[in-house]
Short mmCIF file of C-alpha atoms and ligand atoms in Angstrom, two decimals:
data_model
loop_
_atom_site.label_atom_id
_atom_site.label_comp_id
_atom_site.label_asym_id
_atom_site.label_seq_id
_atom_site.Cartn_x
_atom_site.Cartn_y
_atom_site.Cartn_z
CA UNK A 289 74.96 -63.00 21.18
CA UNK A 290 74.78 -59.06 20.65
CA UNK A 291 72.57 -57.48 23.06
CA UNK A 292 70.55 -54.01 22.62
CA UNK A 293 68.67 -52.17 24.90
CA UNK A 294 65.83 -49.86 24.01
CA UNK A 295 64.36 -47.39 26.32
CA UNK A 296 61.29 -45.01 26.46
CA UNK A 297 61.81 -41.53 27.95
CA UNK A 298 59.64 -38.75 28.75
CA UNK A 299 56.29 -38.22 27.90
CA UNK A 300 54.40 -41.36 26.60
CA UNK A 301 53.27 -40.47 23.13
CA UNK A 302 51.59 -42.15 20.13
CA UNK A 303 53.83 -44.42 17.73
CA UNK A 304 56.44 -45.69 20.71
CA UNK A 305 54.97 -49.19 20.57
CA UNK A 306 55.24 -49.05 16.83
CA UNK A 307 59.06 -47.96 17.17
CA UNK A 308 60.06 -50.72 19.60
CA UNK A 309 58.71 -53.32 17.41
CA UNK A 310 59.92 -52.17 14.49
CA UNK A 311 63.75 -52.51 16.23
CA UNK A 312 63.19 -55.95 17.11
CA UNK A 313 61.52 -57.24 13.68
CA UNK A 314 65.00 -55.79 12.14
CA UNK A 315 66.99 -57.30 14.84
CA UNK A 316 65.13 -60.47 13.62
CA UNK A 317 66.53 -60.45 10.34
CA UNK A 318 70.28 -60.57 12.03
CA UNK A 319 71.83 -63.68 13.22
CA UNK A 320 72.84 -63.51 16.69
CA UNK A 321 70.91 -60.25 18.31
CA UNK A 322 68.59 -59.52 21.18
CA UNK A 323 66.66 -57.05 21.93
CA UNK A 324 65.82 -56.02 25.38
CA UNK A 325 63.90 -53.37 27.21
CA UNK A 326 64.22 -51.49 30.40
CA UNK A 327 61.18 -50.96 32.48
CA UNK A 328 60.10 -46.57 32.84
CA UNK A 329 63.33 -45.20 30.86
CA UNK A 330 66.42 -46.28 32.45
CA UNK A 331 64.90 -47.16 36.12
CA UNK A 332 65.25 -50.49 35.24
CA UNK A 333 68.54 -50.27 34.65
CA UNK A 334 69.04 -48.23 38.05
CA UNK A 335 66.42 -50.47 40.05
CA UNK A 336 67.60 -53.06 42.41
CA UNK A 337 66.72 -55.60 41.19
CA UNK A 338 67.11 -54.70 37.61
CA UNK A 339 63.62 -54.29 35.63
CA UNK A 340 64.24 -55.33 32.01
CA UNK A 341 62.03 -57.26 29.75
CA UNK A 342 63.47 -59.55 26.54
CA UNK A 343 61.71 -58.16 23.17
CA UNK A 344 60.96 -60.97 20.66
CA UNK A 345 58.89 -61.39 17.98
CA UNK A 346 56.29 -62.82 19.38
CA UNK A 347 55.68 -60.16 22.44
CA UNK A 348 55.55 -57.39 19.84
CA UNK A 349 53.45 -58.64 17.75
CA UNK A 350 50.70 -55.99 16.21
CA UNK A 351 51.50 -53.53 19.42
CA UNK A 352 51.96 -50.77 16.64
CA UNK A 353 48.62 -50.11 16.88
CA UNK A 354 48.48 -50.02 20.99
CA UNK A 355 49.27 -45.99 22.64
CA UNK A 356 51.62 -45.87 25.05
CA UNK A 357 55.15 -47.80 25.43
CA UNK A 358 54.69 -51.63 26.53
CA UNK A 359 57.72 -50.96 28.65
CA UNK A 360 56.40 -47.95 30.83
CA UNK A 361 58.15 -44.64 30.64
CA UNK A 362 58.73 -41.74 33.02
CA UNK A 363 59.77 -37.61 32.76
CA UNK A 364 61.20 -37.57 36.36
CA UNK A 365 64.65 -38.53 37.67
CA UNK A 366 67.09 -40.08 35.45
CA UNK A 367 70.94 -41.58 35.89
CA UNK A 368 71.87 -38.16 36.32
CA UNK A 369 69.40 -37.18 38.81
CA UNK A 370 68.54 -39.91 40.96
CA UNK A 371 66.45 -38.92 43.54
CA UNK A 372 67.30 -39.97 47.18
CA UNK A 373 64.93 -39.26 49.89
CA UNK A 374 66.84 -37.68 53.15
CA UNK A 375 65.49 -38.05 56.73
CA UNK A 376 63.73 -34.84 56.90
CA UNK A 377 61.99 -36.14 53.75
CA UNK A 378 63.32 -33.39 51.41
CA UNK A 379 65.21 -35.30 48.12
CA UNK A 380 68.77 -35.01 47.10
CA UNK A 381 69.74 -36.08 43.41
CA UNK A 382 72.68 -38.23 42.51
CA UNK A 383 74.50 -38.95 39.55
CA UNK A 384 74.21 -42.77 39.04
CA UNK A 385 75.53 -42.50 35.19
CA UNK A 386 78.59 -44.04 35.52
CA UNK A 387 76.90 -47.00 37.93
CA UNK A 388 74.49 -47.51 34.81
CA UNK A 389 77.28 -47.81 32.11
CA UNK A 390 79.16 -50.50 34.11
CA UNK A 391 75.92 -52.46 35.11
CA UNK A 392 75.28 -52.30 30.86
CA UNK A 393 78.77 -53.61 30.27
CA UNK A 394 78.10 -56.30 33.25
CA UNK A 395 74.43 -57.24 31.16
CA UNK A 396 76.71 -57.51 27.45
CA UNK A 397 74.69 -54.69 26.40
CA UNK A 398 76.54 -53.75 22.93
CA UNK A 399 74.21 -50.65 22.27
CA UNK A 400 71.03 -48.88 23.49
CA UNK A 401 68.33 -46.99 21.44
CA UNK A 402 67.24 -44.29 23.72
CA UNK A 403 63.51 -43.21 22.27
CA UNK A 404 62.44 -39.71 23.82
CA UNK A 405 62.42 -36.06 23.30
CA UNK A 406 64.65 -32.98 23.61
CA UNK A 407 65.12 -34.32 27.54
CA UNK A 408 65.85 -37.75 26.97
CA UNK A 409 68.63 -36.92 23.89
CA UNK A 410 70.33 -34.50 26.18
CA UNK A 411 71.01 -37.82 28.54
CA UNK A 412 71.77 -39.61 25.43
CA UNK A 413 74.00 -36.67 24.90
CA UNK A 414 75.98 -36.96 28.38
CA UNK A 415 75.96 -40.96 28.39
CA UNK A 416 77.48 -41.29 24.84
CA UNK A 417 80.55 -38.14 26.21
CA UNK A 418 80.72 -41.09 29.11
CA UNK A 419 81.29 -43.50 26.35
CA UNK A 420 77.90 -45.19 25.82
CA UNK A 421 77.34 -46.67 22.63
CA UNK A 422 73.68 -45.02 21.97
CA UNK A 423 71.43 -43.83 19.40
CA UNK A 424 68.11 -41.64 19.78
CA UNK A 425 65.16 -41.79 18.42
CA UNK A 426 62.77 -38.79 18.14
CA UNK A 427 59.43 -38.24 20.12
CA UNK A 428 56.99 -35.82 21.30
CA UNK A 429 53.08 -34.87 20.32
CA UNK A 430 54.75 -31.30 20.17
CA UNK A 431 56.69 -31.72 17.19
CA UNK A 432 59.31 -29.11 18.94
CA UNK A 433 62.41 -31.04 18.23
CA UNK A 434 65.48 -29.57 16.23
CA UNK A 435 66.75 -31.56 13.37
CA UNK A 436 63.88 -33.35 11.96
CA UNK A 437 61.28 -32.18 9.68
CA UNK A 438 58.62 -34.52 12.06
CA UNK A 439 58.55 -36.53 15.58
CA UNK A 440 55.77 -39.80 15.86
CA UNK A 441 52.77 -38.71 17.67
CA UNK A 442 52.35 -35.20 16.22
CA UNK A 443 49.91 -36.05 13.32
CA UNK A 444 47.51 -38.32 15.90
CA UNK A 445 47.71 -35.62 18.46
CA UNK A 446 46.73 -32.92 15.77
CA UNK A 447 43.86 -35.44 15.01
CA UNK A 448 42.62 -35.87 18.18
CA UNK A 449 42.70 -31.97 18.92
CA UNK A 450 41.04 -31.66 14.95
CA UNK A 451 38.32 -33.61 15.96
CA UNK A 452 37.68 -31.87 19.15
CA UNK A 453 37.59 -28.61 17.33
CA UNK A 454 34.88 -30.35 15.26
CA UNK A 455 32.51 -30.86 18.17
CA UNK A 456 32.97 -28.07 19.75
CA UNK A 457 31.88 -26.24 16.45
CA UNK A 458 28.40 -28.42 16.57
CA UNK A 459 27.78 -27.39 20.40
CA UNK A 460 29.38 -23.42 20.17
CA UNK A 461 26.62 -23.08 17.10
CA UNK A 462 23.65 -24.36 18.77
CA UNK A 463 24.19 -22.41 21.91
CA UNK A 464 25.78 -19.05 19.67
CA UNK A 465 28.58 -19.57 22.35
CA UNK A 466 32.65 -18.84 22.17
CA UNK A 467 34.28 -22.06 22.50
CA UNK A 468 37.99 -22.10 23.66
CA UNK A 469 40.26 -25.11 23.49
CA UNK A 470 43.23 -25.29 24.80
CA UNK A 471 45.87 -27.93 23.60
CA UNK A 472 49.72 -29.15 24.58
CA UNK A 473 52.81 -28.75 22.89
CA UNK A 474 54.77 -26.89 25.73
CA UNK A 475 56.15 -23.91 24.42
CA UNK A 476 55.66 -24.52 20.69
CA UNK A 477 52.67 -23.70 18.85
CA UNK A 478 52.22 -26.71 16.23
CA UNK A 479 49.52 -28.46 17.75
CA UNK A 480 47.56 -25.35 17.67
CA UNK A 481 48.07 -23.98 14.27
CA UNK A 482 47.34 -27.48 13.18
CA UNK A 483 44.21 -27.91 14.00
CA UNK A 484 42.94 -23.93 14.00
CA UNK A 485 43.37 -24.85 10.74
CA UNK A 486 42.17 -28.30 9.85
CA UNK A 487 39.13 -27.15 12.04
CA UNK A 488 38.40 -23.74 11.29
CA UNK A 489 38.88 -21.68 14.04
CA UNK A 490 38.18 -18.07 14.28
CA UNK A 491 41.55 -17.69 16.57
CA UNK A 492 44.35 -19.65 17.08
CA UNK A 493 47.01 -17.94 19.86
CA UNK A 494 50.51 -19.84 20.28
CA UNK A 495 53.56 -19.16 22.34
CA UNK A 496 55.44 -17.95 19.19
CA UNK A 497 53.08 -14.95 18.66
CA UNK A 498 51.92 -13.33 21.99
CA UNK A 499 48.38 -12.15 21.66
CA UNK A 500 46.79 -8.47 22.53
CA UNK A 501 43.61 -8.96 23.98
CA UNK A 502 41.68 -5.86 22.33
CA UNK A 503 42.69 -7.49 18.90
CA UNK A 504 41.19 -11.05 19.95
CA UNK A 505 38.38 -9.47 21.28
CA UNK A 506 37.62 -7.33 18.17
CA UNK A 507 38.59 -10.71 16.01
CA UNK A 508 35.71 -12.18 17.96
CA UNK A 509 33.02 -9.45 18.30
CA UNK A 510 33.25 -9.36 14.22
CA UNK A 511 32.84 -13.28 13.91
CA UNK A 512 30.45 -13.47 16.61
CA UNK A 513 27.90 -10.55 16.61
CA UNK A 514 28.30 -9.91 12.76
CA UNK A 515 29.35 -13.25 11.41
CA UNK A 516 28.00 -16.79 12.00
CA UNK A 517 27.28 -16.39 15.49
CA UNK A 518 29.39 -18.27 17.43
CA UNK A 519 32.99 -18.45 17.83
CA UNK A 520 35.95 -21.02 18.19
CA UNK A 521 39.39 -19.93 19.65
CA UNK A 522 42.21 -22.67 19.94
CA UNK A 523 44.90 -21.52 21.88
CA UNK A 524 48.45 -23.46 22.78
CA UNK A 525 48.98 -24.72 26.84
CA UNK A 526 52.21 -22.18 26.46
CA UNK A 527 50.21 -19.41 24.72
CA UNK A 528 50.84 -15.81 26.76
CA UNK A 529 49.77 -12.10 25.87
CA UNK A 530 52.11 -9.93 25.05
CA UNK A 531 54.48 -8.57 27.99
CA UNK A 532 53.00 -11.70 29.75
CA UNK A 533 53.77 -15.01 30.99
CA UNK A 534 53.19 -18.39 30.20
CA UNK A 535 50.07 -20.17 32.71
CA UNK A 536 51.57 -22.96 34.59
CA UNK A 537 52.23 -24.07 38.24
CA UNK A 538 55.51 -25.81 39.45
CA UNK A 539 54.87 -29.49 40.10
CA UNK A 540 55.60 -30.78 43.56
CA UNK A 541 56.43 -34.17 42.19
CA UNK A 542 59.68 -35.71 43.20
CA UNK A 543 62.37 -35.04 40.05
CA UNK A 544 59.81 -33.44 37.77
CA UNK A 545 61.64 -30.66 36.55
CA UNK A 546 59.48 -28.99 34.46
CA UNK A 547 56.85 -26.26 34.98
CA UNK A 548 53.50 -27.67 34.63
CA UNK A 549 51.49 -25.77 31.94
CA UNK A 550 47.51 -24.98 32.68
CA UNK A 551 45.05 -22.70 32.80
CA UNK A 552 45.77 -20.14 29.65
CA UNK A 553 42.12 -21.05 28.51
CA UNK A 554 40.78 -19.85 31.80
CA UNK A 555 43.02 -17.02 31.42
CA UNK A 556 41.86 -15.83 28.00
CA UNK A 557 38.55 -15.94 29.24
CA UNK A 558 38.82 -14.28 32.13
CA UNK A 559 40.70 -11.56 30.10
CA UNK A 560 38.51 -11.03 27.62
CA UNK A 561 35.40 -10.33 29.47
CA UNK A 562 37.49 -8.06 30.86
CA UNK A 563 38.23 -6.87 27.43
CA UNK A 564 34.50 -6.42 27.33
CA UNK A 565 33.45 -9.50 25.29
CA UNK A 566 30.28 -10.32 25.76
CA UNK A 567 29.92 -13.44 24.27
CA UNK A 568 28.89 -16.88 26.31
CA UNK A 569 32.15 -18.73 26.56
CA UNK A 570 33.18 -22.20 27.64
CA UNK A 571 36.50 -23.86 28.22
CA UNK A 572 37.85 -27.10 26.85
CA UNK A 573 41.15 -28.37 27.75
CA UNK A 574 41.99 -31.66 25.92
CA UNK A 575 44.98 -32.58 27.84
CA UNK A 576 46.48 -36.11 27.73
CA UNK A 577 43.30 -36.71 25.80
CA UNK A 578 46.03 -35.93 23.07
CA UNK A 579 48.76 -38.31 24.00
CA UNK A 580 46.40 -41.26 24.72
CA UNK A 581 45.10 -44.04 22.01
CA UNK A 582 46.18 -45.72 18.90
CA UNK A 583 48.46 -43.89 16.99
CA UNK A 584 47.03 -42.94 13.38
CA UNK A 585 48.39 -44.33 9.86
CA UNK A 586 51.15 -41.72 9.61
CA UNK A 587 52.90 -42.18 12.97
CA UNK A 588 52.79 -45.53 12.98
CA UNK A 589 54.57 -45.54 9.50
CA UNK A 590 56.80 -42.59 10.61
CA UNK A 591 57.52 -44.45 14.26
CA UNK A 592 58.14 -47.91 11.67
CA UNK A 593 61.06 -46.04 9.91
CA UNK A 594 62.58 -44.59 12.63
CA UNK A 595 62.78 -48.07 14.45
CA UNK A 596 64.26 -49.90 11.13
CA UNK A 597 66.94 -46.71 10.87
CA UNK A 598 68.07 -46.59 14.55
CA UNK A 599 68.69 -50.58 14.17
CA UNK A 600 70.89 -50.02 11.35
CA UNK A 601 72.29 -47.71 12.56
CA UNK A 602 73.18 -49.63 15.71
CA UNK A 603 74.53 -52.24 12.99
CA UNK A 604 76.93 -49.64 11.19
CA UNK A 605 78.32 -48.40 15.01
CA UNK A 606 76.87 -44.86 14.25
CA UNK A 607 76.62 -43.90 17.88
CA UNK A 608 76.08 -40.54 19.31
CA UNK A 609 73.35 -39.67 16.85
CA UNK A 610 69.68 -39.46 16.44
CA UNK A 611 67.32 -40.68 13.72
CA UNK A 612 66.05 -37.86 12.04
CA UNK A 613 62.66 -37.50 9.46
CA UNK A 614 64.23 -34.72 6.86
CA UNK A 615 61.82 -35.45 3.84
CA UNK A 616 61.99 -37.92 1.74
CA UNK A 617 64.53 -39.51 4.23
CA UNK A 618 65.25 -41.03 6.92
CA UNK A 619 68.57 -40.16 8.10
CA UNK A 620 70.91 -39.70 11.13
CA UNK A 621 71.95 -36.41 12.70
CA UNK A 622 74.72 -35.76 15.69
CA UNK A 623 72.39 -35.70 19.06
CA UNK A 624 74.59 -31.90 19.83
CA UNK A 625 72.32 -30.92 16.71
CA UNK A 626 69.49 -31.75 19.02
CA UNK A 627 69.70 -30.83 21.93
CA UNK A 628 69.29 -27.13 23.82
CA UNK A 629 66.58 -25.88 21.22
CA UNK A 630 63.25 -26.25 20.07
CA UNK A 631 61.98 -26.20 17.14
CA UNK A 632 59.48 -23.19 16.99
CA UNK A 633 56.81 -21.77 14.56
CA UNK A 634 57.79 -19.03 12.91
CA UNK A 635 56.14 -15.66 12.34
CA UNK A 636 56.18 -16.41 8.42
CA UNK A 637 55.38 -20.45 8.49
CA UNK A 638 53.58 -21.20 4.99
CA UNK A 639 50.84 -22.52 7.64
CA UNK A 640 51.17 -19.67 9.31
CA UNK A 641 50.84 -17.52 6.37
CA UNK A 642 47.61 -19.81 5.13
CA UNK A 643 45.91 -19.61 8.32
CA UNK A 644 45.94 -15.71 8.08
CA UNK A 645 45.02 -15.98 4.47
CA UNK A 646 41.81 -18.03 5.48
CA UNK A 647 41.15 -15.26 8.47
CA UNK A 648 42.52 -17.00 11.54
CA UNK A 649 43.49 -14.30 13.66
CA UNK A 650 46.73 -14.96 16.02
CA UNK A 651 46.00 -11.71 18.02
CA UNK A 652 48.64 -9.97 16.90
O1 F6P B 1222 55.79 -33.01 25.91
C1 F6P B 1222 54.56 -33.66 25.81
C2 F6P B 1222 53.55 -33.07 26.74
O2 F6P B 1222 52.33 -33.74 26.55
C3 F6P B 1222 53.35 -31.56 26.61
O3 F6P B 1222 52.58 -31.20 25.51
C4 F6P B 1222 52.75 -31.24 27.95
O4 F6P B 1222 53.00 -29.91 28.35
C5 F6P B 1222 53.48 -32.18 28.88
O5 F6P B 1222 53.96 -33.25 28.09
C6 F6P B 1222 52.60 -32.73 29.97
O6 F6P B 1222 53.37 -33.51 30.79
P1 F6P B 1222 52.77 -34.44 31.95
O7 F6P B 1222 52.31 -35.71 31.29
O8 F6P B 1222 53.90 -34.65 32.87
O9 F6P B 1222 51.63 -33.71 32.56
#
């Protein structure tokens, strides 16, 4: 019997469910495999005792339409930064990797499809130099990955913040108000162009472009006291003016790295009445509003192909890569390709380009 592991890393995100069971219906088609899970990323590898849960058929059946990841997933800690809690409570963290690839080898576990973002392929990265037979598969709502045209999760997380742009238009007209929502995608600005776009927003401000307030603020005053009235500004979590900094707090959470993003809606309000904008204005943040639900047609086909490809690929021994959308196909990329980048908007993205053509003003 040939055993595979699959993993979730990271941020949960639309389409994972989708992925996982489209790795075990191809599994199903070969004589002799298994596919098996480990419970929140690799802690159930690490945990004592192990935390793993067998993948058949029959318990993924129709989960591509269910959010989340039926085996859990978390963005702290990892095999290479295990945290261990010292007596005077503070947390050391400890390199369990090579602990992790023997207790693999002890399970007969030929291969493992690691499914995460940029964070998660960077551990695919160091496991597969320790000699780790694994594969990654691409994820995020941010779309900031190098080397593929799309991640899963993207187009229902641009939905979701589409549709939230949509209501706030109904309420911001009734009340001649200045709506501001503020979306993910850490420090890319897809989300936001996305749906300042599909929605119609007077202003859309992402990390990419760093907004001057006197130009949002005159972008504003002309749509609001000489145009329809009432205003909608969608702005990025990682949006910043210009000689500024991102909004965000560091996270006292044991092994969460990152810095936590928040408040550059309250910001932008705060700096434009400053600015002297008179308008009402309200603050929406969506949050994990974005991240949560069923995934939408696209991802769940997107997440379907990228779970048949990493199988195969597991099949043709084509380790050390990721699964990659690069349109029309579905191919596989080295994971070095991947890793210590993001993939940005540019200054002259088509959409980009559109969105100024239709009036959207980045602040710039
Ligand atoms: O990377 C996905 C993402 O949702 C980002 O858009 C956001 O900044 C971050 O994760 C939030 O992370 P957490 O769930 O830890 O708050």
């Amino acid at each position: 019997m040939n055993r595979v592991l699959v993993a979730t890393g990271g941020g949960d995100c639309p389409g994972l469910n989708a992925v996982i069971r489209a790795i075990v219906k191809r599994a199903s088609k070969e004589k002799n495999w298994e596919v098996i899970g480990s419970v929140e990323a690799f802690n159930g590898i690490l945990r004592e005792p192990t935390e793993i849960v067998v993948l058949d058929e029959k318990r993924v059946s129709g989960i591509h339409v269910q959010g989340g990841t039926i085996i859990g997933t978390t963005n702290k800690g990892g095999p290479f930064a295990w945290p261990v809690k010292k007596p005077d409570g503070t947390y050391d963290y400890v390199d369990r990797s090579d602990e992790m690839i023997r207790k693999l080898a002890y399970m007969d576990v030929d291969a493992v499809i690691n499914i995460g973002g940029e964070g998660s392929q960077k551990i695919s990265q160091m496991l597969y130099e320790k000699g780790l037979n694994i594969i990654g598969v691409p994820k995020t709502i941010d779309n900031d990955l190098l080397a593929t045209d799309f991640t899963f999760g993207f187009q229902t997380a641009v939905q979701i913040a589409t549709e939230a742009v949509d209501k706030l238009v109904s309420t911001a007209q009734s009340h001649n108000r200045t709506l501001i929502l503020e979306v993910m995608g850490r420090y890319a600005g897809w989300i936001a162009l996305h749906a300042a776009v599909a929605g119609g927003a007077e202003v859309c401000l992402i990390p990419e472009i760093p907004y001057d307030i006197q130009k949002v603020a005159e972008r504003l005053e002309s749509r609001y006291h000489k145009g329809r009235g009432f205003a909608i500004v969608v702005i990025a979590e990682g949006a910043k003016p210009i000689g500024g900094n991102v909004a965000g707090v560091k996270s006292d959470e044991v092994g969460y790295e990152n810095l936590r993003l928040m408040g550059a809606a309250s910001r932008l309000m705060k700096e434009l009445k400053e600015a002297g904008f008179e308008a009402d204005m309200r603050e929406t943040v969506l949050g994990h509003l974005q991240r949560g639900g069923i995934p939408n047609a696209y991802d769940r086909i997107l997440a379907t192909e990228f779970g048949v490809k990493a199988f195969e690929m597991v099949l043709e021994r084509d380790f050390g890569k990721m699964v990659a959308y690069r349109h029309p196909d579905i191919v596989s990329v080295p994971l070095k390709e991947v890793i210590g980048g993001e993939k940005l908007v540019t200054p002259d993205h088509p959409l980009v380009k559109a969105a100024r053509g239709i009036g959207i003003s980045f602040g710039d």
